[in-house]
């Protein structure tokens, strides 16, 4: 029996990021799929047994239950063997990774998610109308975030977000950027540093990046046909 | 000469939280005030010399420049003597504190800030009108977050957010809850666990909590008169 149970849905960006991290570091876990589209996280069983927050990802380490992607990452690095570059022990290098992991919440995560919800989820899957001026505002906020990634983060001249080696910050950021792609918007268009960086991240996380994004890629392929 | 330069404005919640942490742990720093209302963070000097992100808080440890409140907290705990309970070294206890510190970004922080901006900053200081239905939506989101703090966090029966001892999570949360107070909304009304907990946090962080909130308290006092 494995020690870890990992509750996830590959439609969720932070779930994909943790999935890649676990796989690439060969940390064994029992995969526990939670179907967000069916609302399985709202069931009483989920609330009482899995997590009172009713969200994924959730990690169970025996009877220790933990939520929040970044908290889970840090816990895993203390409890398991994870290659140092993903989350460096060196104080200053770790601070650089933390800086992105904290920054992204109200930037990459918030703005790419809001655009995805209003450009794709609501109109395409929920049949909810979105006012064009509201969608334009969400797009503007997202583009502001994308420009900050291009200019303030990658503009420092490093190969990755937090330095010259790949870290968990890069996995998480790349996974977030798949959301606008599903809505037919390519974040790398007109952002050459981002395009190069994304290529590097995907190459360094092979084959797990593609494995984690298998559903996302189907949505993107379908989107291109319409 | 002190090793640390701390750039802050006490109108900013995360600045207040770090200020309290630094003071209570007797970590010496050079205080560098940044007047956000005057837009000092947008000056070229700030962008080029202090932080390219043009936000506070910023920490300079000699030539190492770091932003993001939670990243700064974690860096400080590695580099300085900080009482363990503020950010425990024990893996599971630390994970509990991290869980709140990550959760708050798109809950306490986002929703209390948005309410503060639309209920106070924009109409009272900027002369910007806010549509009543928009303000109602911001209030609803904030109340949902406040109910989660009452029921999901404090409802676990612990004295503090992440266990039975006070941690940085409590300082940060309390500082965020001052924002709606400035807009004339008391988060503790009808939330008895929150009211008791806030009392405990303020008592345990005396006199630095009051010191950090000196400007905030003036705004709240003025608000009550109107």
Short mmCIF file of N, CA and C in Angstrom, two decimals, chain A residues 52-53 64-68 70-71 74-75 78-79 87 91-92 94-96 98-99 102-103 105-106 152-153 156, chain B residues 52-53 64-68 70-71 74-75 78-79 91-92 94-96 98-99 102-103 105-106 110 152-153 156:
data_model
loop_
_atom_site.label_atom_id
_atom_site.label_comp_id
_atom_site.label_asym_id
_atom_site.label_seq_id
_atom_site.Cartn_x
_atom_site.Cartn_y
_atom_site.Cartn_z
N UNK A 52 -12.54 19.31 3.73
CA UNK A 52 -13.63 20.23 4.05
C UNK A 52 -13.66 21.42 3.10
N UNK A 53 -12.56 21.66 2.38
CA UNK A 53 -12.53 22.79 1.46
C UNK A 53 -13.21 22.49 0.12
N UNK A 64 -2.93 12.40 7.53
CA UNK A 64 -2.67 13.85 7.43
C UNK A 64 -3.23 14.36 6.09
N UNK A 65 -4.19 15.26 6.18
CA UNK A 65 -4.87 15.76 4.98
C UNK A 65 -4.43 17.18 4.68
N UNK A 66 -3.98 17.42 3.46
CA UNK A 66 -3.44 18.74 3.12
C UNK A 66 -4.00 19.23 1.79
N UNK A 67 -4.37 20.53 1.76
CA UNK A 67 -4.81 21.15 0.51
C UNK A 67 -3.82 22.25 0.15
N UNK A 68 -4.11 22.92 -0.95
CA UNK A 68 -3.31 24.04 -1.46
C UNK A 68 -2.02 23.54 -2.11
N UNK A 70 0.71 24.83 -3.41
CA UNK A 70 2.06 25.24 -3.00
C UNK A 70 2.41 24.66 -1.62
N UNK A 71 1.42 24.58 -0.73
CA UNK A 71 1.66 23.96 0.59
C UNK A 71 1.99 22.47 0.40
N UNK A 74 5.61 22.05 -0.91
CA UNK A 74 6.63 22.24 0.13
C UNK A 74 6.66 21.05 1.08
N UNK A 75 5.48 20.53 1.39
CA UNK A 75 5.41 19.35 2.26
C UNK A 75 6.12 18.17 1.60
N UNK A 78 9.84 18.21 1.85
CA UNK A 78 10.39 17.87 3.18
C UNK A 78 10.30 16.38 3.46
N UNK A 79 9.29 15.73 2.91
CA UNK A 79 8.99 14.34 3.28
C UNK A 79 9.56 13.31 2.31
N UNK A 87 12.88 22.62 -6.08
CA UNK A 87 12.60 23.53 -4.97
C UNK A 87 13.85 23.57 -4.09
N UNK A 91 18.96 28.96 0.59
CA UNK A 91 17.98 29.94 1.06
C UNK A 91 17.59 30.97 0.00
N UNK A 92 18.56 31.55 -0.68
CA UNK A 92 18.24 32.59 -1.67
C UNK A 92 17.58 32.00 -2.92
N UNK A 94 15.77 29.29 -3.00
CA UNK A 94 14.41 28.91 -2.60
C UNK A 94 13.51 30.16 -2.57
N UNK A 95 14.06 31.26 -2.09
CA UNK A 95 13.29 32.51 -2.02
C UNK A 95 12.85 32.96 -3.42
N UNK A 96 13.70 32.76 -4.41
CA UNK A 96 13.35 33.13 -5.79
C UNK A 96 12.19 32.29 -6.31
N UNK A 98 9.96 30.73 -4.35
CA UNK A 98 8.81 31.17 -3.54
C UNK A 98 8.22 32.47 -4.09
N UNK A 99 9.09 33.37 -4.52
CA UNK A 99 8.62 34.68 -5.00
C UNK A 99 7.63 34.49 -6.16
N UNK A 102 4.28 32.70 -4.91
CA UNK A 102 3.37 33.59 -4.21
C UNK A 102 2.78 34.63 -5.17
N UNK A 103 3.60 35.11 -6.09
CA UNK A 103 3.15 36.13 -7.05
C UNK A 103 2.04 35.61 -7.95
N UNK A 105 -0.49 33.66 -7.63
CA UNK A 105 -1.89 33.52 -7.18
C UNK A 105 -2.81 34.60 -7.75
N UNK A 106 -2.41 35.86 -7.59
CA UNK A 106 -3.26 36.94 -8.06
C UNK A 106 -2.80 37.52 -9.39
N UNK A 152 9.08 41.11 -16.86
CA UNK A 152 9.64 41.20 -15.51
C UNK A 152 10.28 39.88 -15.07
N UNK A 153 9.69 38.76 -15.44
CA UNK A 153 10.24 37.47 -15.00
C UNK A 153 11.27 36.97 -16.00
N UNK A 156 14.57 39.07 -17.15
CA UNK A 156 15.80 39.15 -16.35
C UNK A 156 16.98 38.44 -17.04
N UNK B 52 11.54 45.88 -9.33
CA UNK B 52 10.94 46.01 -10.67
C UNK B 52 9.44 45.75 -10.64
N UNK B 53 8.93 45.14 -9.54
CA UNK B 53 7.49 44.86 -9.47
C UNK B 53 6.68 46.08 -9.02
N UNK B 64 20.53 41.43 -2.02
CA UNK B 64 19.48 40.46 -2.40
C UNK B 64 18.12 41.11 -2.21
N UNK B 65 17.38 41.26 -3.30
CA UNK B 65 16.09 41.96 -3.28
C UNK B 65 14.95 40.96 -3.40
N UNK B 66 14.02 41.03 -2.47
CA UNK B 66 12.95 40.04 -2.47
C UNK B 66 11.59 40.71 -2.28
N UNK B 67 10.60 40.25 -3.07
CA UNK B 67 9.22 40.73 -2.90
C UNK B 67 8.35 39.56 -2.47
N UNK B 68 7.08 39.84 -2.29
CA UNK B 68 6.06 38.86 -1.91
C UNK B 68 6.17 38.50 -0.42
N UNK B 70 4.78 36.39 1.66
CA UNK B 70 4.99 35.03 2.17
C UNK B 70 6.41 34.54 1.85
N UNK B 71 6.91 34.91 0.69
CA UNK B 71 8.30 34.55 0.34
C UNK B 71 9.27 35.24 1.31
N UNK B 74 9.22 33.53 4.75
CA UNK B 74 9.92 32.25 4.74
C UNK B 74 11.44 32.46 4.68
N UNK B 75 11.86 33.47 3.94
CA UNK B 75 13.28 33.80 3.88
C UNK B 75 13.77 34.25 5.25
N UNK B 78 14.51 31.50 7.64
CA UNK B 78 15.75 30.75 7.38
C UNK B 78 16.99 31.54 7.78
N UNK B 79 16.91 32.85 7.70
CA UNK B 79 18.10 33.68 7.86
C UNK B 79 18.25 34.28 9.25
N UNK B 91 7.44 19.50 10.14
CA UNK B 91 6.92 19.42 8.77
C UNK B 91 5.40 19.57 8.69
N UNK B 92 4.68 18.85 9.53
CA UNK B 92 3.21 18.89 9.44
C UNK B 92 2.66 20.22 9.96
N UNK B 94 4.23 23.07 9.91
CA UNK B 94 4.56 24.07 8.90
C UNK B 94 3.56 23.99 7.73
N UNK B 95 3.20 22.76 7.35
CA UNK B 95 2.24 22.57 6.26
C UNK B 95 0.90 23.22 6.59
N UNK B 96 0.48 23.15 7.85
CA UNK B 96 -0.79 23.77 8.26
C UNK B 96 -0.72 25.29 8.12
N UNK B 98 1.38 26.92 6.09
CA UNK B 98 1.44 27.14 4.64
C UNK B 98 0.05 27.05 4.01
N UNK B 99 -0.74 26.10 4.49
CA UNK B 99 -2.08 25.90 3.90
C UNK B 99 -2.89 27.20 3.98
N UNK B 102 -1.29 30.05 1.70
CA UNK B 102 -1.59 29.90 0.27
C UNK B 102 -3.07 30.14 -0.02
N UNK B 103 -3.91 29.65 0.89
CA UNK B 103 -5.37 29.80 0.72
C UNK B 103 -5.79 31.27 0.70
N UNK B 105 -4.57 34.04 -0.41
CA UNK B 105 -4.37 34.91 -1.59
C UNK B 105 -5.68 35.18 -2.33
N UNK B 106 -6.39 34.10 -2.68
CA UNK B 106 -7.62 34.29 -3.46
C UNK B 106 -8.87 34.20 -2.60
N UNK B 110 -7.84 38.68 -1.55
CA UNK B 110 -8.55 39.17 -2.74
C UNK B 110 -9.89 39.80 -2.38
N UNK B 152 -14.73 26.92 8.48
CA UNK B 152 -13.77 25.90 8.03
C UNK B 152 -12.44 26.00 8.76
N UNK B 153 -12.00 27.22 9.06
CA UNK B 153 -10.70 27.39 9.73
C UNK B 153 -10.88 27.37 11.25
N UNK B 156 -12.63 24.31 13.30
CA UNK B 156 -11.92 23.07 13.64
C UNK B 156 -11.73 22.94 15.16
#
